[in-house]
CSV table of C-alpha atoms in Angstrom, one decimal:
chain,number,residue,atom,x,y,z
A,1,UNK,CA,-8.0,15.0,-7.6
A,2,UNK,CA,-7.3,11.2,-7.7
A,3,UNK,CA,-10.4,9.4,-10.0
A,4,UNK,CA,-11.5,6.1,-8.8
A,5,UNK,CA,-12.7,3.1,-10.5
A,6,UNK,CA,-14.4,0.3,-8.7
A,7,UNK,CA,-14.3,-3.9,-10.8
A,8,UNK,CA,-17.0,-5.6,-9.3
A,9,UNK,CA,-19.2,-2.5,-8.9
A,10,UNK,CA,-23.0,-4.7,-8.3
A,11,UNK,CA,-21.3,-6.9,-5.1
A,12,UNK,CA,-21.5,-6.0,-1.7
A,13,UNK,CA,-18.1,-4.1,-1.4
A,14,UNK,CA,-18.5,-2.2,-4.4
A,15,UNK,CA,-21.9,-0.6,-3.5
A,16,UNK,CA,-20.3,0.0,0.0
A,17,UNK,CA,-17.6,1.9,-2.4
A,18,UNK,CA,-19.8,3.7,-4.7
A,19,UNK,CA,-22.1,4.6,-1.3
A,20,UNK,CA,-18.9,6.1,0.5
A,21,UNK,CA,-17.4,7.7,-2.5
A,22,UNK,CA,-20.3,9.3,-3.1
A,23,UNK,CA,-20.9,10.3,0.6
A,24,UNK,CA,-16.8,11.9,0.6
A,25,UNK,CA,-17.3,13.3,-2.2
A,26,UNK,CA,-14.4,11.6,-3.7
A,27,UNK,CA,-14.0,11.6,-7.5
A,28,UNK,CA,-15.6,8.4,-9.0
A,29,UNK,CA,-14.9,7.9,-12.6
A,30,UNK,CA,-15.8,4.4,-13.4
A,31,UNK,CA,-17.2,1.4,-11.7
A,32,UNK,CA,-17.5,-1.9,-14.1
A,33,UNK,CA,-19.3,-5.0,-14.1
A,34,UNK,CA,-19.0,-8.7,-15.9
A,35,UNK,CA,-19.5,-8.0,-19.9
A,36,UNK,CA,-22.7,-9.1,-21.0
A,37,UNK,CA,-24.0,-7.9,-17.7
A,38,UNK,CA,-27.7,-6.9,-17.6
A,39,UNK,CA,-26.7,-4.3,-15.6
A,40,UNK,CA,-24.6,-2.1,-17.9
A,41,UNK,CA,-25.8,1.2,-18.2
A,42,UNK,CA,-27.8,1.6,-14.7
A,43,UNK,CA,-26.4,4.4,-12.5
A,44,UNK,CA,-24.0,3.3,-10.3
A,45,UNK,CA,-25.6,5.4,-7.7
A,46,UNK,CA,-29.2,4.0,-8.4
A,47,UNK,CA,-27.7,0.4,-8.1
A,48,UNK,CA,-26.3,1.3,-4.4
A,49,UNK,CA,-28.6,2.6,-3.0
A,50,UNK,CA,-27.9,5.8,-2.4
A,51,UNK,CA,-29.4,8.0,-5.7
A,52,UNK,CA,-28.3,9.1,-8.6
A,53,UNK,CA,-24.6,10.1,-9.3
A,54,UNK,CA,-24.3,10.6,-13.0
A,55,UNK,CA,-22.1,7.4,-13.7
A,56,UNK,CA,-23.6,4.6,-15.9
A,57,UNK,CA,-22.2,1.1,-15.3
A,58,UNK,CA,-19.9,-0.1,-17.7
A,59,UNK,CA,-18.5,-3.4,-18.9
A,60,UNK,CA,-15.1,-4.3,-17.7
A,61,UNK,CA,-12.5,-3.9,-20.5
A,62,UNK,CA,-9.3,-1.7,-21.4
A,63,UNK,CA,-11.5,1.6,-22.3
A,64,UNK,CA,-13.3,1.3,-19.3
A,65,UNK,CA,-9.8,1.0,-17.1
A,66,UNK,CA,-8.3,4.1,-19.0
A,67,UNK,CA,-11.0,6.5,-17.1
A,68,UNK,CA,-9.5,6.1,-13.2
A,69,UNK,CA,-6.3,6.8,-11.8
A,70,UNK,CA,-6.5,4.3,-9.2
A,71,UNK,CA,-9.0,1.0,-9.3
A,72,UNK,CA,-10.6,-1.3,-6.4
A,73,UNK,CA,-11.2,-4.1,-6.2
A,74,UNK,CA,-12.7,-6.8,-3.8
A,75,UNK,CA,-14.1,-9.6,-6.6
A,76,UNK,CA,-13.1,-13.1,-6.1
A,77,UNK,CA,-9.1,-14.0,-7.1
A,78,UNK,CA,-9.7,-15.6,-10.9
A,79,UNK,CA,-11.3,-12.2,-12.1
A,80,UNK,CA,-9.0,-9.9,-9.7
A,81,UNK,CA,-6.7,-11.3,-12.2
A,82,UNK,CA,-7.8,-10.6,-15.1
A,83,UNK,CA,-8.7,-6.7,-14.0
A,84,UNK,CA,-4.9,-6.8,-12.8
A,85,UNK,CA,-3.8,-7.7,-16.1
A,86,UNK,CA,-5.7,-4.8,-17.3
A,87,UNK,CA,-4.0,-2.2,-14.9
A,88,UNK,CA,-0.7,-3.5,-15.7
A,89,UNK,CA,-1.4,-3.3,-19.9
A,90,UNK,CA,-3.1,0.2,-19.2
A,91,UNK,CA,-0.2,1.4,-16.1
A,92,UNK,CA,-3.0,1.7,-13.4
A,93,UNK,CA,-2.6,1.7,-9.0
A,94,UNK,CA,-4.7,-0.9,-7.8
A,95,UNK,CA,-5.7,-1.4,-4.4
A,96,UNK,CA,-6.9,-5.2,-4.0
A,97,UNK,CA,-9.3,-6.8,-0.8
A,98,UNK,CA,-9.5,-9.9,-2.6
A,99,UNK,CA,-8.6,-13.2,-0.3
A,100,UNK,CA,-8.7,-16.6,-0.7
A,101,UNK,CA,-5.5,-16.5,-2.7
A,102,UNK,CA,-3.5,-19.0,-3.9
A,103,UNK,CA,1.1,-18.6,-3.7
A,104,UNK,CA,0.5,-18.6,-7.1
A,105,UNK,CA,-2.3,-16.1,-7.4
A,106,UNK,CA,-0.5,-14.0,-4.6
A,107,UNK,CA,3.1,-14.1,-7.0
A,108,UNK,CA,1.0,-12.6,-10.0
A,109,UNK,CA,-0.2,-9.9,-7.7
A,110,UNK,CA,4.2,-9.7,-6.8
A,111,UNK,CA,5.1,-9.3,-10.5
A,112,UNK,CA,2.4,-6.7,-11.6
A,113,UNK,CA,4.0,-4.1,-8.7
A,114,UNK,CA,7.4,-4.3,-10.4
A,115,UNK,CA,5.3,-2.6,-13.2
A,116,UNK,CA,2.1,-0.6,-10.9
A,117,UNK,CA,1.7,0.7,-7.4
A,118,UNK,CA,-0.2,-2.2,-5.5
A,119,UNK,CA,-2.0,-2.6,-1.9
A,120,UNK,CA,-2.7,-5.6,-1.1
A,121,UNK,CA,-4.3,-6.4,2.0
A,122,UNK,CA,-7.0,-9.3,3.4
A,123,UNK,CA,-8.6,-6.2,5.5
A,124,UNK,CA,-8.8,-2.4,4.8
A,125,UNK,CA,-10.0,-1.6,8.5
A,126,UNK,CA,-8.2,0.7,10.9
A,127,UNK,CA,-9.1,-1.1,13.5
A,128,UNK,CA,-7.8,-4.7,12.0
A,129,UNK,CA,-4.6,-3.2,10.9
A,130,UNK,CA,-4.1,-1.8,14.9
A,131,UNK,CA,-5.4,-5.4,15.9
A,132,UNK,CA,-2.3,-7.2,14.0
A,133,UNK,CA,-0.2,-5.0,16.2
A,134,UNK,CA,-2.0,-5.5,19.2
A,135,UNK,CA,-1.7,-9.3,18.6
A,136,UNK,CA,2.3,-9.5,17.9
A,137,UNK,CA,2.4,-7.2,21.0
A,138,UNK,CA,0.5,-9.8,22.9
A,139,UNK,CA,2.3,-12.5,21.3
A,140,UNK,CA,5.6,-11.6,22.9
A,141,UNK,CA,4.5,-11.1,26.3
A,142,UNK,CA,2.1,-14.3,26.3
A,143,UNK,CA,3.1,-16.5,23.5
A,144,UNK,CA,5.3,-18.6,25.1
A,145,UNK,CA,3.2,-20.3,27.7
A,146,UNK,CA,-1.0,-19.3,26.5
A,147,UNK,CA,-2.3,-21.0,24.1
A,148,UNK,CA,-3.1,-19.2,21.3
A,149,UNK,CA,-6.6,-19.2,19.7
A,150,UNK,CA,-8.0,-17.4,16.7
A,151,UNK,CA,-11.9,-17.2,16.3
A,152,UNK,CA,-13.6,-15.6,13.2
A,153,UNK,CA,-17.6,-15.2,11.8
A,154,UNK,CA,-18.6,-14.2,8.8
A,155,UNK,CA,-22.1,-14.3,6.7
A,156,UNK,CA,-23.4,-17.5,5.0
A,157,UNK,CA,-22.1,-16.4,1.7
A,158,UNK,CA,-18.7,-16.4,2.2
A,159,UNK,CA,-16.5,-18.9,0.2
A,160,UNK,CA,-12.7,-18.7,1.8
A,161,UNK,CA,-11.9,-20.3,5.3
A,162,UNK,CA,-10.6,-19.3,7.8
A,163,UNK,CA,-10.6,-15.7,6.4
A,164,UNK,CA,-8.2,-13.9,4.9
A,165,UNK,CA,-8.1,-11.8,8.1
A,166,UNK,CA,-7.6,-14.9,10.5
A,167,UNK,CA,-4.4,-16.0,8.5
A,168,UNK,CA,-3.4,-12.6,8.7
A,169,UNK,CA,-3.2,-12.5,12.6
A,170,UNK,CA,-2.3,-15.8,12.8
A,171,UNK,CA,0.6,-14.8,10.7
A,172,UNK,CA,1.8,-12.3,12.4
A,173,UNK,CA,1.6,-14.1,15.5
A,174,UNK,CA,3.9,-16.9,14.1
A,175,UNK,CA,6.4,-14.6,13.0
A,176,UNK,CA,6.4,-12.5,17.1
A,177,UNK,CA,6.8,-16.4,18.1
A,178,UNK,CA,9.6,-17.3,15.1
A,179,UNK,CA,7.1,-20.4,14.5
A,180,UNK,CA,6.1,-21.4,10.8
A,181,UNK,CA,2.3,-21.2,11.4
A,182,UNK,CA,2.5,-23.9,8.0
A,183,UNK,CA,3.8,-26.2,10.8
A,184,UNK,CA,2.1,-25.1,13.7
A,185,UNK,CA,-1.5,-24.2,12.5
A,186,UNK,CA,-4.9,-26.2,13.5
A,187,UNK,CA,-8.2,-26.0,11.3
A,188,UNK,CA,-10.1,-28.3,13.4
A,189,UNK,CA,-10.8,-30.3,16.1
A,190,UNK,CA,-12.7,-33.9,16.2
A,191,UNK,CA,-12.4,-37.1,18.2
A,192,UNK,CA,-9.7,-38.2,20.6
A,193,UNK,CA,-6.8,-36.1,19.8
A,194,UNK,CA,-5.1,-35.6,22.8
A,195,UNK,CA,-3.8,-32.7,25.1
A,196,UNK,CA,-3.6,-29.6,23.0
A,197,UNK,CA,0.2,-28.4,22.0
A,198,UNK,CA,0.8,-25.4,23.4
A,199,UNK,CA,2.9,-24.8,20.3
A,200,UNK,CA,0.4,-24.8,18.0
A,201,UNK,CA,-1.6,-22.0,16.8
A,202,UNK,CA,-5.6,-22.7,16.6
A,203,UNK,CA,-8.7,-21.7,14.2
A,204,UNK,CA,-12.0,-21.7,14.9
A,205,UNK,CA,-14.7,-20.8,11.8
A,206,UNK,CA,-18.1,-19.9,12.4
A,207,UNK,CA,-20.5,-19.1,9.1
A,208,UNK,CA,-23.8,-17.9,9.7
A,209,UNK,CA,-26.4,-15.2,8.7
A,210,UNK,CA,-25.2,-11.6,7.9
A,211,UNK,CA,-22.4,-11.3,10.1
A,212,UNK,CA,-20.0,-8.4,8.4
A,213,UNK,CA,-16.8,-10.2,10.4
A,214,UNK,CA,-16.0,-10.6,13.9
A,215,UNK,CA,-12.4,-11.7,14.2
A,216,UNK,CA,-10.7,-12.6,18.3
A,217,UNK,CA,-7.1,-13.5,19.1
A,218,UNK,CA,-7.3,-15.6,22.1
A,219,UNK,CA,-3.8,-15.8,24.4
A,220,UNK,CA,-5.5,-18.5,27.0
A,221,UNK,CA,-3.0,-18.7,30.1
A,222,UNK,CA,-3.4,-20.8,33.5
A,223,UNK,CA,-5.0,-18.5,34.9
A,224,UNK,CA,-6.0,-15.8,33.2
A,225,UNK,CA,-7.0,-15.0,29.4
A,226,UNK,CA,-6.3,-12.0,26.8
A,227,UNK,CA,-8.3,-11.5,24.4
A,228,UNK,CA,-8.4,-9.3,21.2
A,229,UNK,CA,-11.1,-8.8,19.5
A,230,UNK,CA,-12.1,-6.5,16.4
A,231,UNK,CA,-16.4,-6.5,15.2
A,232,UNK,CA,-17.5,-4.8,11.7
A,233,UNK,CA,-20.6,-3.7,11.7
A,234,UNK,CA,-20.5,-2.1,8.3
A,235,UNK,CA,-18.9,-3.4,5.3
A,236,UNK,CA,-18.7,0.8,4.4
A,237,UNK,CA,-15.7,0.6,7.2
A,238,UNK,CA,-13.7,-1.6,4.6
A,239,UNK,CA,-15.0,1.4,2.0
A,240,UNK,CA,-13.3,4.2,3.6
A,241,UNK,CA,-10.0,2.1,4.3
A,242,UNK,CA,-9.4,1.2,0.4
A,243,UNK,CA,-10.5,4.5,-0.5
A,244,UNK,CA,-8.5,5.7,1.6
A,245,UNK,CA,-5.7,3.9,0.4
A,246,UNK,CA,-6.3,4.5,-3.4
A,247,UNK,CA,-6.1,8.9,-2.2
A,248,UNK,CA,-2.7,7.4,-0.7
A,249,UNK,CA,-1.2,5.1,-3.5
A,250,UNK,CA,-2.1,8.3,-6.3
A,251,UNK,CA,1.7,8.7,-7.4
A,252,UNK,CA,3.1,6.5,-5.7
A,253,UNK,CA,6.3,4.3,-7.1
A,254,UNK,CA,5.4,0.4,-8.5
A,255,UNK,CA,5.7,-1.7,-5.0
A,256,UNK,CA,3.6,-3.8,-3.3
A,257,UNK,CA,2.5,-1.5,-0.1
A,258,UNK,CA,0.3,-2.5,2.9
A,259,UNK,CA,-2.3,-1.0,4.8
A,260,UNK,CA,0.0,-0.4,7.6
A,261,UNK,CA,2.0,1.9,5.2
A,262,UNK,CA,-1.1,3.8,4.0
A,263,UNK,CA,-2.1,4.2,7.8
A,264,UNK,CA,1.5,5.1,9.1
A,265,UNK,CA,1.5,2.4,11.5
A,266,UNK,CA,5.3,1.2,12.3
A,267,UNK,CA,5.8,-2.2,10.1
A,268,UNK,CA,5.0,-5.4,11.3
A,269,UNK,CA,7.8,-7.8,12.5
């Protein structure tokens, strides 16, 4: 059976993780946290939520990394680094949520899979991953005379904008319409700026609260609107997908692999 580590193990996703694990009964060998943590030792299980499950938290380091086959993790990118560096030294599959990325960032994430078996995606949903289809479908049919919106909420406590998942659609929209969304993208509106471009490719933001992440692709025509729209209620929905995807990427060939590949959707144009 594939063993599991979790970086980050006392955020939000990683006691969604350690909840879910625990709950498939999947085989979870390590979950770490910060060194110097005050929370080294604690069962990982107590520190979910969900009881007991016989693993104490450890500090991140090489040891820690040798235990699991495959590691998660959903940090923030300088960290996700430095756990990546890790993987690479100790020949580890990662599977990494983190957005916010820089090219930079992103190309160290490119190098490492020439040496370990990456994902890499801004959502682990099923129903995201079908959405970027849905939207590129959309986008052909539509795109060349709606304009196209893309609305996204998430809780007060998130630091990237728009989210990693917006820039995902948008991106794949641009690439249905053969547009560089670097040219035709639009963060924000204010003042006197004139009739809209149908060209261009919108963003709206919205921060508030608890939301988990509501994202919309809007394909507003004269006359009629399409819209597309994906609502997370649980953040244990992005738990199955990347556990999901570590059982997947067990064996697997260095590469940098998306969700679509671990849910056998056909690739994205």
């Amino acid at each position: 059976m594939t063993s599991i580590g979790i970086f980050g193990a006392n955020g939000r996703m990683g006691r969604a993780l350690i909840t879910v694990a625990k709950e498939q009964q999947l085989s979870l060998a390590a979950a770490t946290v910060r060194s110097g943590s005050d929370l080294i030792g604690i069962d990982a299980g107590e520190l979910a939520g969900c009881g007991k499950i016989g693993l104490a938290l450890a500090a991140t380091c090489a040891k820690a990394v040798q235990q699991a086959d495959v590691w998660i993790d959903f940090t923030m990118p300088e960290p996700m680094l430095a756990h990546l560096k890790l993987c690479v030294a100790e020949r580890k599959a990662m599977i990494i949520g983190v957005t916010g990325l820089t090219d930079a960032q992103y190309a160290e994430i490119q190098a490492a899979s020439k040496v370990i078996p990456i994902v890499w995606a801004p959502n682990m949903s099923v129903g995201v991953n079908l959405m970027l289809h849905l939207a590129q479908t959309a986008a052909k049919v539509m795109g060349n005379t709606a304009d196209i919106e893309i609305i996204e909420a998430h809780h007060r406590f998130k630091k990237d904008s728009p989210s990693g998942t917006a820039m995902a659609i948008g991106a794949s929209i641009a690439r249905s319409l053969n547009r560089d969304l670097t040219e035709v993208a639009v963060y924000g509106r204010e003042g006197m700026i004139g009739e809209r471009p149908q060209q261009t490719i919108g963003f709206a933001t919205v921060r508030g609260g608890d939301i988990i992440g509501d994202h919309t692709a809007l394909f507003a025509d004269i006359g009629e609107r399409l819209e597309i729209s994906h609502k997370a209620s649980s953040r244990n929905t992005f738990a199955q997908g990347a556990l999901r995807a570590a059982l997947w990427l067990q064996n697997k060939q260095p590469g940098l692999y998306t969700m679509q590949q671990v849910l056998g959707l056909p690739k994205l144009d």
